[in-house]
Coordinates of C-alpha atoms and ligand atoms in Angstrom, one line a residue:
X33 CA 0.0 0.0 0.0
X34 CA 2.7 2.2 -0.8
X35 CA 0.9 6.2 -0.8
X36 CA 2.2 9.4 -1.2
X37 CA 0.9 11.9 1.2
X38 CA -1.0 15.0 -0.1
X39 CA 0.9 17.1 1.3
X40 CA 4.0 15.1 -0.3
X41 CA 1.9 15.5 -3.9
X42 CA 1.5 19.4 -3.6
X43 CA 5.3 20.0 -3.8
X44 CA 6.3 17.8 -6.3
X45 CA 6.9 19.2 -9.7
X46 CA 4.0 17.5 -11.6
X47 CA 4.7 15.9 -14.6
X48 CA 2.7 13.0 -15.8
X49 CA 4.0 10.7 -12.4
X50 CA 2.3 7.5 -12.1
X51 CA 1.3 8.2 -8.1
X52 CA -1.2 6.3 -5.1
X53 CA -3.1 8.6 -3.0
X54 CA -5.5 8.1 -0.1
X55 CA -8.2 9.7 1.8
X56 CA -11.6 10.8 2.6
X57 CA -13.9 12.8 0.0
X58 CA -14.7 16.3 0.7
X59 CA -16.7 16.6 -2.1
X60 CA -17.4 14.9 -5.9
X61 CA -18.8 17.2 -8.5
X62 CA -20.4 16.9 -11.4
X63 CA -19.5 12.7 -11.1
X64 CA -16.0 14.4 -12.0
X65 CA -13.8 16.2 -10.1
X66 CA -13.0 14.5 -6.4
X67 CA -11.9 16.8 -4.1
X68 CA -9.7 14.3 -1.3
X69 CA -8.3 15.2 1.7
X70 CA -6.0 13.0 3.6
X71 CA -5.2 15.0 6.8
X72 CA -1.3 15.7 5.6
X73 CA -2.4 19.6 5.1
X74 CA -5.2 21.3 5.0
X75 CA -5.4 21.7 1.7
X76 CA -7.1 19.3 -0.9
X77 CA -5.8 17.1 -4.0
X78 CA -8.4 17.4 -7.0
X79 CA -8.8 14.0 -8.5
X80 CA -10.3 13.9 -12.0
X81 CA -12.2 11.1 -13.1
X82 CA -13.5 10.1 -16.1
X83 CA -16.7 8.7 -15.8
X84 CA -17.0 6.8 -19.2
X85 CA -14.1 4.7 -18.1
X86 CA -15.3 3.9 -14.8
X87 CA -18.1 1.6 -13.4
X88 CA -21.4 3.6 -12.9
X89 CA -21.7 1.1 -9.1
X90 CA -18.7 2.1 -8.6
X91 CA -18.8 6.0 -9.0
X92 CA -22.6 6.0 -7.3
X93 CA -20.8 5.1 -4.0
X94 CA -18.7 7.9 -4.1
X95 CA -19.9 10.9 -1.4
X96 CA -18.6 13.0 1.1
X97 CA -16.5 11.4 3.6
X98 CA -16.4 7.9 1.8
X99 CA -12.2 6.8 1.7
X100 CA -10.8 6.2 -1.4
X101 CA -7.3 4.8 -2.8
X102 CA -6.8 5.8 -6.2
X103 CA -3.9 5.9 -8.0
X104 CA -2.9 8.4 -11.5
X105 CA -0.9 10.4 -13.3
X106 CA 0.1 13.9 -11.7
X107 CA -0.5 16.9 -13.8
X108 CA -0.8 20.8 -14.0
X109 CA -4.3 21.6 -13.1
X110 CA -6.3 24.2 -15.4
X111 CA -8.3 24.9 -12.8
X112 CA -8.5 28.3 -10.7
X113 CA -8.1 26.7 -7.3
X114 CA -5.4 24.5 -7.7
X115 CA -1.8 23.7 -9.2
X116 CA -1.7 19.9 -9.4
X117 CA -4.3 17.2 -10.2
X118 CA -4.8 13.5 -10.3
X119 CA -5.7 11.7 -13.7
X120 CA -7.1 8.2 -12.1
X121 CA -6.6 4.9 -13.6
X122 CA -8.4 2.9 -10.5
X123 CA -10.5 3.9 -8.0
X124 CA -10.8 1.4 -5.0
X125 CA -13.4 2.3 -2.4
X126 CA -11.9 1.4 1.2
X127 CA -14.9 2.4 3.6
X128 CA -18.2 3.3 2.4
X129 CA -20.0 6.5 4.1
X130 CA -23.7 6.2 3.6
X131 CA -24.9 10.4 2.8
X132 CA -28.4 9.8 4.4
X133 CA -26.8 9.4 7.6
X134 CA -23.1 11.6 7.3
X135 CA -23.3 14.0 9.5
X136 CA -21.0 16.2 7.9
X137 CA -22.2 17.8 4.4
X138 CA -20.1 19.8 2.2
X139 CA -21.4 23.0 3.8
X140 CA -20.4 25.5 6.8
X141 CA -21.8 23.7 9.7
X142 CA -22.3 25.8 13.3
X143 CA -19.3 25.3 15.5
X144 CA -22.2 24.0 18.4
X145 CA -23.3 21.6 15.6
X146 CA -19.7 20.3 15.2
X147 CA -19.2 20.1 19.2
X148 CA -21.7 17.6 19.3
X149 CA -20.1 15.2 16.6
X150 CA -16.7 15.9 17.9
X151 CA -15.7 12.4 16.7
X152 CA -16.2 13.3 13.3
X153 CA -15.3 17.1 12.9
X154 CA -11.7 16.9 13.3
X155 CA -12.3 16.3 9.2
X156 CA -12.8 19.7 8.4
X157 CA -11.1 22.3 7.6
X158 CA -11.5 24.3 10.7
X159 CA -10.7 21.8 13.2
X160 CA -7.8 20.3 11.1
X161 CA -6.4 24.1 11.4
X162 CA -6.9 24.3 14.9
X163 CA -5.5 21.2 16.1
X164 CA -2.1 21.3 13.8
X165 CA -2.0 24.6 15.5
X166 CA -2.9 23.5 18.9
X167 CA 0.1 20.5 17.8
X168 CA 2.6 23.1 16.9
X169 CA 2.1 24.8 19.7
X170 CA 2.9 22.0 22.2
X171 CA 6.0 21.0 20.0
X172 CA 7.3 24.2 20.2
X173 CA 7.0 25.1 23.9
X174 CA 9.6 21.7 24.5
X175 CA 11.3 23.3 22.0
X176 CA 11.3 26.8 24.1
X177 CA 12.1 25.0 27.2
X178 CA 14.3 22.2 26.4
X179 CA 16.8 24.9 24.3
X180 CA 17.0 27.1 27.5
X181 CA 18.0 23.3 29.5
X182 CA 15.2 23.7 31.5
X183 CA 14.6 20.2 32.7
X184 CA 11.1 18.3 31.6
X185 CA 9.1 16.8 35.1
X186 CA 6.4 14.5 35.1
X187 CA 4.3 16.1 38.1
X188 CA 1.1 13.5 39.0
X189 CA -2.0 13.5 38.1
X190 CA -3.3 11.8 41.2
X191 CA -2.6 13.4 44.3
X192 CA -3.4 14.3 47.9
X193 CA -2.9 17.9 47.8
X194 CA -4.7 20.8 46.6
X195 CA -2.3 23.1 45.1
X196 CA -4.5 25.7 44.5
X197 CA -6.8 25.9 47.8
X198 CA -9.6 26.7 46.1
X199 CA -11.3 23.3 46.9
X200 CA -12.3 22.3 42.9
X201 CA -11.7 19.0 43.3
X202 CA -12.5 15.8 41.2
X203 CA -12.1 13.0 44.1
X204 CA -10.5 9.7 43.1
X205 CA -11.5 6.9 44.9
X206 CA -12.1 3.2 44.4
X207 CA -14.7 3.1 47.3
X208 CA -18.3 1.5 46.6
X209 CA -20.4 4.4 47.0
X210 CA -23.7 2.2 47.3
X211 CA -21.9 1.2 50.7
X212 CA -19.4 3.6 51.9
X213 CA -17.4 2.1 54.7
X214 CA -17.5 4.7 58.2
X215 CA -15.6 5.5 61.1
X216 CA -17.3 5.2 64.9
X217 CA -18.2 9.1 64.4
X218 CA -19.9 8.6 60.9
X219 CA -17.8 10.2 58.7
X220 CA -16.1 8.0 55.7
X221 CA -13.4 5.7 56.7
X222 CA -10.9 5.8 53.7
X223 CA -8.4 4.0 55.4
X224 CA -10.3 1.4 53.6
X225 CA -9.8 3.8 49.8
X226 CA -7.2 2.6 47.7
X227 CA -4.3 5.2 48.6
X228 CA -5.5 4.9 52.4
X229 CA -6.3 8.8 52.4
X230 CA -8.6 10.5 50.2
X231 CA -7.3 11.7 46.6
X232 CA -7.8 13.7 43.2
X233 CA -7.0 14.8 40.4
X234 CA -4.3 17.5 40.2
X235 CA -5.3 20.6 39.7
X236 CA -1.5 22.5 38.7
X237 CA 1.6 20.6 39.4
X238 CA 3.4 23.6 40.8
X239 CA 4.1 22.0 44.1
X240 CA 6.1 19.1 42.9
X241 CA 7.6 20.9 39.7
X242 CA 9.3 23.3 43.3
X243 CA 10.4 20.4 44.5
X244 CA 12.4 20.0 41.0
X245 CA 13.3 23.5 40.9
X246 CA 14.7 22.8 44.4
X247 CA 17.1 20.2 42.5
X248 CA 17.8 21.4 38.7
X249 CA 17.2 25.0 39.5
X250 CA 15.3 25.3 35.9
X251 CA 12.4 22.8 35.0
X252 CA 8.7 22.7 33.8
X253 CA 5.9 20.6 33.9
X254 CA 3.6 20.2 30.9
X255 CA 0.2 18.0 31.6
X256 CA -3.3 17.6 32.2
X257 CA -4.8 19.4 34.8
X258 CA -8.6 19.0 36.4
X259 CA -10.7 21.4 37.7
X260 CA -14.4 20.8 39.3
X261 CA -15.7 24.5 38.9
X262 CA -19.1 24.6 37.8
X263 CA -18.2 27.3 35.7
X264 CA -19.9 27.2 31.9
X265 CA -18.0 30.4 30.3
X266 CA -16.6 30.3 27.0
X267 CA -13.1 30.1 28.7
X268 CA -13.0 27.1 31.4
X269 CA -12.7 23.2 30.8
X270 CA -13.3 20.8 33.5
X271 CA -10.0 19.4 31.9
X272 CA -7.1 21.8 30.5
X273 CA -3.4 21.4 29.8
X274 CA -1.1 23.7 31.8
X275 CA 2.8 24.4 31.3
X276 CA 4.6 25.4 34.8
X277 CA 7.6 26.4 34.6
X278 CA 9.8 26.7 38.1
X279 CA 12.9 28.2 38.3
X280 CA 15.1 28.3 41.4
X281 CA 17.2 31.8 42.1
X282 CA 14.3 33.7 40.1
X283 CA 12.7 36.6 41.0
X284 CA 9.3 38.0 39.9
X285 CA 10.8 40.1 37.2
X286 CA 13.2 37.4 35.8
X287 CA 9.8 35.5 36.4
X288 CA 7.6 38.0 33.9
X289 CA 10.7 38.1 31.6
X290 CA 10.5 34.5 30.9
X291 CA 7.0 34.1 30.2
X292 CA 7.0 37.4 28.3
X293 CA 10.0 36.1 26.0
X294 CA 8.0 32.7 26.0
X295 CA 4.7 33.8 24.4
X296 CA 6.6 35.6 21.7
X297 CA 8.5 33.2 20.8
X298 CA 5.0 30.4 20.7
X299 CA 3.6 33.4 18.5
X300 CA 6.1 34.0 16.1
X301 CA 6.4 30.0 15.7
X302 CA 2.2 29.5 14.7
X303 CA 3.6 32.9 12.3
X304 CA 6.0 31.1 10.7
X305 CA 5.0 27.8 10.8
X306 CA 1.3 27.7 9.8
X307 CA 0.7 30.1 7.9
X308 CA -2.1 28.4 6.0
X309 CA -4.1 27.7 8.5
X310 CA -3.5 31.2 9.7
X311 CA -5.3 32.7 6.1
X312 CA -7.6 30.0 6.5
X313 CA -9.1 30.9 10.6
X314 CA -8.8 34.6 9.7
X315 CA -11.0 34.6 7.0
X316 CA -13.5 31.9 9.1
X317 CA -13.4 34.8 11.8
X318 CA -13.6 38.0 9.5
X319 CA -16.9 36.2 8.3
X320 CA -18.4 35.4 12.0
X321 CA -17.8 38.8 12.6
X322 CA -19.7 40.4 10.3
X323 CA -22.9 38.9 11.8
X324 CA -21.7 40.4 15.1
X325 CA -22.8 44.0 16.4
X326 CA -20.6 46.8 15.4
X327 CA -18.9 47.3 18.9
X328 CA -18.0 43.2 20.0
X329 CA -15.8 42.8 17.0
X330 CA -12.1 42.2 17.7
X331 CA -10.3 45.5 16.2
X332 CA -7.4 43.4 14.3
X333 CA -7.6 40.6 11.8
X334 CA -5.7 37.9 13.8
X335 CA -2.6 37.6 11.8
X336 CA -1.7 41.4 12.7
X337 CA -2.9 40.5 16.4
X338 CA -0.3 37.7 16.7
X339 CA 2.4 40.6 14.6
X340 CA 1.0 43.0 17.2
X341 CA 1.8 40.9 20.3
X342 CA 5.2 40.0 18.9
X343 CA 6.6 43.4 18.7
X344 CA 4.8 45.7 21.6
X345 CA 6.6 45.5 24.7
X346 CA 4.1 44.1 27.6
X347 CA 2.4 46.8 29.7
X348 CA 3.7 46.0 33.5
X349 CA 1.8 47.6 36.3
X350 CA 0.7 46.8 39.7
X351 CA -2.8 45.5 40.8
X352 CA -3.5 48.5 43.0
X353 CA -2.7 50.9 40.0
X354 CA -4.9 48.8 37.7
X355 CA -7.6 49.3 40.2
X356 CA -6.9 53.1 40.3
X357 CA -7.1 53.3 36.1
X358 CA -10.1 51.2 36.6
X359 CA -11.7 53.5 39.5
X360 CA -10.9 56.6 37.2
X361 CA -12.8 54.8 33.6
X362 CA -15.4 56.8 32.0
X363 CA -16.8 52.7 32.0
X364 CA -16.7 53.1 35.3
X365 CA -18.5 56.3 36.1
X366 CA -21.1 55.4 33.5
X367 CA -21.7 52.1 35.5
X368 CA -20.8 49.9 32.5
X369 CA -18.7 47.2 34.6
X370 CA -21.4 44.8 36.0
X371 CA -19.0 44.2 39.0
X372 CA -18.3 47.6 40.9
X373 CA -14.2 47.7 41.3
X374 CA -12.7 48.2 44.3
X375 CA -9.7 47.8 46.1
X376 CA -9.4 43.9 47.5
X377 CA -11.7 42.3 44.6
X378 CA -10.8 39.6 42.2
X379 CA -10.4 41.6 38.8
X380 CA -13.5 40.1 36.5
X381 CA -12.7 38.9 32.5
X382 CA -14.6 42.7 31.8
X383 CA -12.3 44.6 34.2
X384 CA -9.3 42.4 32.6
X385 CA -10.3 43.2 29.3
X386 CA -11.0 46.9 29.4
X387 CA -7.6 46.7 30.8
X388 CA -5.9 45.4 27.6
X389 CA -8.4 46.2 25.5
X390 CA -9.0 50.0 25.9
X391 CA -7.0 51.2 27.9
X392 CA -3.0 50.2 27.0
X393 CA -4.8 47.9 23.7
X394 CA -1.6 45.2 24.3
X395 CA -0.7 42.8 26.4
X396 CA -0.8 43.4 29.9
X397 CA 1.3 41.9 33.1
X398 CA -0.5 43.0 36.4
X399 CA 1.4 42.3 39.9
X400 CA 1.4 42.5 43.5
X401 CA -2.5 41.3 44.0
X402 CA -4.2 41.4 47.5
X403 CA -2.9 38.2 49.6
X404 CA -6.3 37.6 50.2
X405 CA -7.6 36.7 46.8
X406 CA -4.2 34.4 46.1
X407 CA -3.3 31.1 46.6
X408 CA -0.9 30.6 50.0
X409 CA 2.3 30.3 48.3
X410 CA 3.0 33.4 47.1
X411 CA 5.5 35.6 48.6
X412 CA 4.7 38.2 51.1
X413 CA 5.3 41.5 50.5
X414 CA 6.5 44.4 53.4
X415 CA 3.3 46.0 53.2
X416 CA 1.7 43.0 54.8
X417 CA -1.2 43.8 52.4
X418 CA 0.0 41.9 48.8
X419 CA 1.8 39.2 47.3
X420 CA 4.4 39.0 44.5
X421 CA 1.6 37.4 42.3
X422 CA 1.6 38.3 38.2
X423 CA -1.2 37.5 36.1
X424 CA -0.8 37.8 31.8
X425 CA -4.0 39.5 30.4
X426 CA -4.4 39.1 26.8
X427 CA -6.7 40.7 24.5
X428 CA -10.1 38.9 23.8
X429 CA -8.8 36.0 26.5
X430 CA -8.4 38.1 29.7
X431 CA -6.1 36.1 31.8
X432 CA -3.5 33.9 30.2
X433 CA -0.9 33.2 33.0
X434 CA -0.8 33.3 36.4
X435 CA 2.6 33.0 38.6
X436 CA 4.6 34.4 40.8
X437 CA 7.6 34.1 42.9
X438 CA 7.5 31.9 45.8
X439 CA 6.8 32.2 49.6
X440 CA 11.1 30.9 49.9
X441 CA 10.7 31.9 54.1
X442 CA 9.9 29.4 56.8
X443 CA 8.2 30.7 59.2
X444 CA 6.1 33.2 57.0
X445 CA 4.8 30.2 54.8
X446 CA 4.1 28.5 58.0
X447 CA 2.2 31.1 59.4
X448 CA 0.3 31.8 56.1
X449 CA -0.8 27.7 56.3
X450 CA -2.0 28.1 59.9
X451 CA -4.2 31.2 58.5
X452 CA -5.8 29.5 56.0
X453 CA -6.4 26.4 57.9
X454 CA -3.6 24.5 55.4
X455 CA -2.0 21.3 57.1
X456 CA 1.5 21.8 57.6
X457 CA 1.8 18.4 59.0
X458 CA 0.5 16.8 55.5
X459 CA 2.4 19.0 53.5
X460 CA 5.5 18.7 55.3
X461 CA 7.2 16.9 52.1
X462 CA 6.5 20.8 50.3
X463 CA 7.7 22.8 53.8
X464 CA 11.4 20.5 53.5
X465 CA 12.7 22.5 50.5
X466 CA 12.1 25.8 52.7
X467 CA 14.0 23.4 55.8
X468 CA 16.8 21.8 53.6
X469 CA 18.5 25.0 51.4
X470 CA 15.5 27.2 50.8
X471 CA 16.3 29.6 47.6
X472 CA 13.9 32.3 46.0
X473 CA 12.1 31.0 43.5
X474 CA 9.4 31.6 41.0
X475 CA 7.1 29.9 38.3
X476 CA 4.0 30.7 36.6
X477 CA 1.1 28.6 34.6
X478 CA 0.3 29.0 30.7
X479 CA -3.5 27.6 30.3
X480 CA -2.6 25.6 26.9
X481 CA -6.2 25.7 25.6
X482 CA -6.4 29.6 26.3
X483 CA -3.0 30.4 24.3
X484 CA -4.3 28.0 21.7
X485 CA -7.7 30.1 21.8
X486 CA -5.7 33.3 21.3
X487 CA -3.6 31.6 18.1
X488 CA -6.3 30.6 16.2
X489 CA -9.1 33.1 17.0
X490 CA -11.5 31.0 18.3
X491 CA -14.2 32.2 20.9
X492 CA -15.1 29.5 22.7
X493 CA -12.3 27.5 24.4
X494 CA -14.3 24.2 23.5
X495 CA -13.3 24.7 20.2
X496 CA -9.8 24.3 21.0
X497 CA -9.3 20.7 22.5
X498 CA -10.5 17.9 20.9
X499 CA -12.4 16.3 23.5
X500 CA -13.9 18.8 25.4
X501 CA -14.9 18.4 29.3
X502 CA -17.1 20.6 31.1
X503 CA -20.2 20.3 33.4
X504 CA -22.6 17.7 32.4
X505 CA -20.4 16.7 29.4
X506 CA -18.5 13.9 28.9
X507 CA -18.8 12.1 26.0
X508 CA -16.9 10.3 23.8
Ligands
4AD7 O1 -3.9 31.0 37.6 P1 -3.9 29.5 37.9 O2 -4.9 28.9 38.7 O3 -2.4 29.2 38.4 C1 -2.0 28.0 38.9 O4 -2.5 26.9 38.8 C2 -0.5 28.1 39.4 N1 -0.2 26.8 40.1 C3 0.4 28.3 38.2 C4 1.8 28.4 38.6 O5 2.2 29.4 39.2 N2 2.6 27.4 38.4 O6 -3.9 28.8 36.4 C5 -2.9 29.0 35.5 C6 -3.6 29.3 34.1 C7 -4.6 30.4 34.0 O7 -3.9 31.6 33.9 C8 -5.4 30.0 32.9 O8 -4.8 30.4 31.6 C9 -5.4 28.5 33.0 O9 -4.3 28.1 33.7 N3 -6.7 28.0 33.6 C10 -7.7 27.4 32.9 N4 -7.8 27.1 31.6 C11 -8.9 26.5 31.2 N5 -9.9 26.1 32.0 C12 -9.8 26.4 33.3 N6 -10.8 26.0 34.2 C13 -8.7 27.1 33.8 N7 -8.2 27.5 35.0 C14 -7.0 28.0 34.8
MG8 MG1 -5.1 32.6 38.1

């Protein structure tokens, strides 16, 4: 079964080569021209057939999505859309797709309509875009890391700790719960659980990529992280992909250097890399947007975004500043923001993207957040008020990272366990690298599906993954 990729095809010169190709239909016109596309580019190889030479059963069975192997000469194609074509000599059908029943017609289908075949619409043109990108994108931040000798850690995926105190837990546990075994006092007994303690999933694998930073001063973790909030918004997944990087003898400016040096260099790569799909997504979005209202469409086209983001420096500021500029908003005083701002609060996606929308229109780094509204980890600063925390805001995404450098003291750590009610005693494996040569250190988290939102346009971040979790979906 010797084939020659499409994408293989398209770049050879093409002069009357005897070649095999396979691959799905995208369409057949006029019981002539096959349009096949075999998932080595997003571009399709036109096939012509002539229909005198070929079996009417055979060319009645040929419809969109039905997988062919047909072999031909290659040749210059007169045609508008296209350089190269296929002459075929046989046509052998390898799966039959029965068009009463394929989902998938050669039409624009709604993304929500797509969503719910997700088995089936990584065939078109859209998805195909998105996920090389989305595949790019994960070679290239090994690439990032791995050229820097940052070293690679494998941080769990089940474990005892909640990294993240927020309490958005998935529970693992073997347990029957038809008949839960209990203590004297009622409550469950999971000394009888399968890790003898009660587990989840992880929901960042900061803790443990410290614990490597502790040892190779430079490393990052790259995997699958779980979240139960019951949050339906068109940015959250029960189940994303986070990068943390953790880097001993950091501080929170070598921190946003890092991850500011990191995004350009993941944007310039979809730039150079794809830039195909990029022509392709762009127009997809230039047409959603002309159904939307005047004021919600995204000022650039997104090639010029990703350009945009390249060159602009990143606008650095402090939290209680941004709150200030945010105070001061003619939004503000006209009562636009549906959360009023003040001092203390947890800045909402509209307060994040007025922000870097309309007021600095770029990139934004925003530090030194209330303690109050940040995990316990993050280091104090004199004012006894903040934290050295930095969150990445991006335009149409709102936040993108969040970091910061690390709580490196003892006793302060300690203390800021005992306040929030944190064990000490069970995380005393985390408190040993402040015991056993404690260094500063610092680290932040890239959401994968959010930068991958930002790369290819898309709106909703279920668009973005091919298997999407969220509440009350779970399917194939
Ligand atoms: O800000 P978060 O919660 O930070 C952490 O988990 C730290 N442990 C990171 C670190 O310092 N090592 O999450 C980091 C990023 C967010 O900025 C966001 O991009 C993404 O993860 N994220 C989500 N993406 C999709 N769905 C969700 N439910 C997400 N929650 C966070
Ligand atoms: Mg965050």
């Amino acid at each position: 079964m010797k084939r020659t990729k499409i994408s293989e095809v398209l770049k050879l010169p093409p002069n009357q080569q005897q070649l095999t190709v396979m691959g799905w239909v995208r369409t057949f016109r006029n019981n002539q021209f096959i349009s096949l596309n075999d998932g080595s580019t997003i571009e399709n190889l036109q096939i012509v057939v002539d229909f005198t030479t070929f079996p009417e059963e055979l060319l009645k069975k040929i419809h969109t999505g039905t997988s062919l192997k047909i072999s031909g000469k290659l040749v210059p194609s007169q045609g508008k859309n296209q350089t190269h074509e296929i002459i075929a000599n046989t046509i052998e059908i390898l799966g039959e797709c029965d068009p009463e029943k394929y989902p998938l017609q050669p039409k624009k289908h709604s993304l929500e309509f797509l969503r719910e075949i997700a088995h089936l619409r990584m065939r078109t043109t859209t998805f195909q875009s998105i996920f090389r990108i989305r595949n790019g994108l994960a070679f290239a931040i090994h690439q990032f890391f791995q050229n820097r000798g940052f070293v690679y850690i494998h941080s769990p995926i089940i474990t005892a700790s909640d990294a993240e105190g927020a309490g958005e837990l998935f529970q693992v546990t073997t347990l029957d719960l038809n008949n839960i075994p209990k203590t004297a006092d009622g409550l469950v007994d999971y000394t009888e659980d399968f890790f003898g303690k009660p587990a989840n999933l992880t929901v960042s694998g900061q803790l443990e990529a410290e614990l490597g930073a502790m040892a190779f001063s430079e490393v990052y973790t790259f995997g699958p992280t779980f979240r139960a909030e019951n949050s339906n918004t068109p940015r959250h997944l029960a189940e994303f992909w986070m990068i943390e990087p953790e880097m001993a003898f950091y501080d929170l400016n070598d921190n946003m250097d890092l991850a500011e040096e990191m995004l350009k260099y993941l944007l310039k790569y979809v730039l150079d890399n794809f830039p195909k799909e990029l022509e392709f997504l762009q127009q997809r979005q230039l047409d959603e947007e002309k159904q939307k209202p005047q004021n919600e469409r995204s000022s650039m086209p997104l090639i010029e975004k990703l350009q945009f983001c390249i060159k602009e420096p990143f606008e650095r500021l402090t939290y209680t500043k941004a709150i200030e500029i945010l105070e001061n908003s003619s939004y503000n005083k006209k009562k636009k923001f549906q959360f009023p701002v003040q001092w203390g609060m947890d800045l909402q996606t509209e307060h994040e993207r007025y922000l870097v929308e309309k007021e600095f229109n770029k990139p934004v780094i925003l530090t030194d957040y209330p303690k109050d509204i940040k995990a316990f980890y993050m280091r104090q600063n004199d004012d006894g008020k903040t934290v050295r925390a930095m969150d990445i805001l991006f335009p149409g995404i709102g936040e993108i990272i969040g970091g910061s450098q690390r709580e490196e003291r003892l006793e302060i750590l300690e203390q800021r366990m005992k306040e929030l009610n944190i064990s000490t005693e069970e995380m005393y494996w985390y408190l040993d690298t402040r015991r056993f040569g404690t260094v500063p250190h610092a680290g932040f988290g890239l959401g994968f599906e959010r930068l991958v939102q930002f790369c290819t346009g898309m709106s909703n971040i279920r668009d973005v993954i091919p298997f999407p979790r969220t509440p009350k979906n779970c399917e194939f």
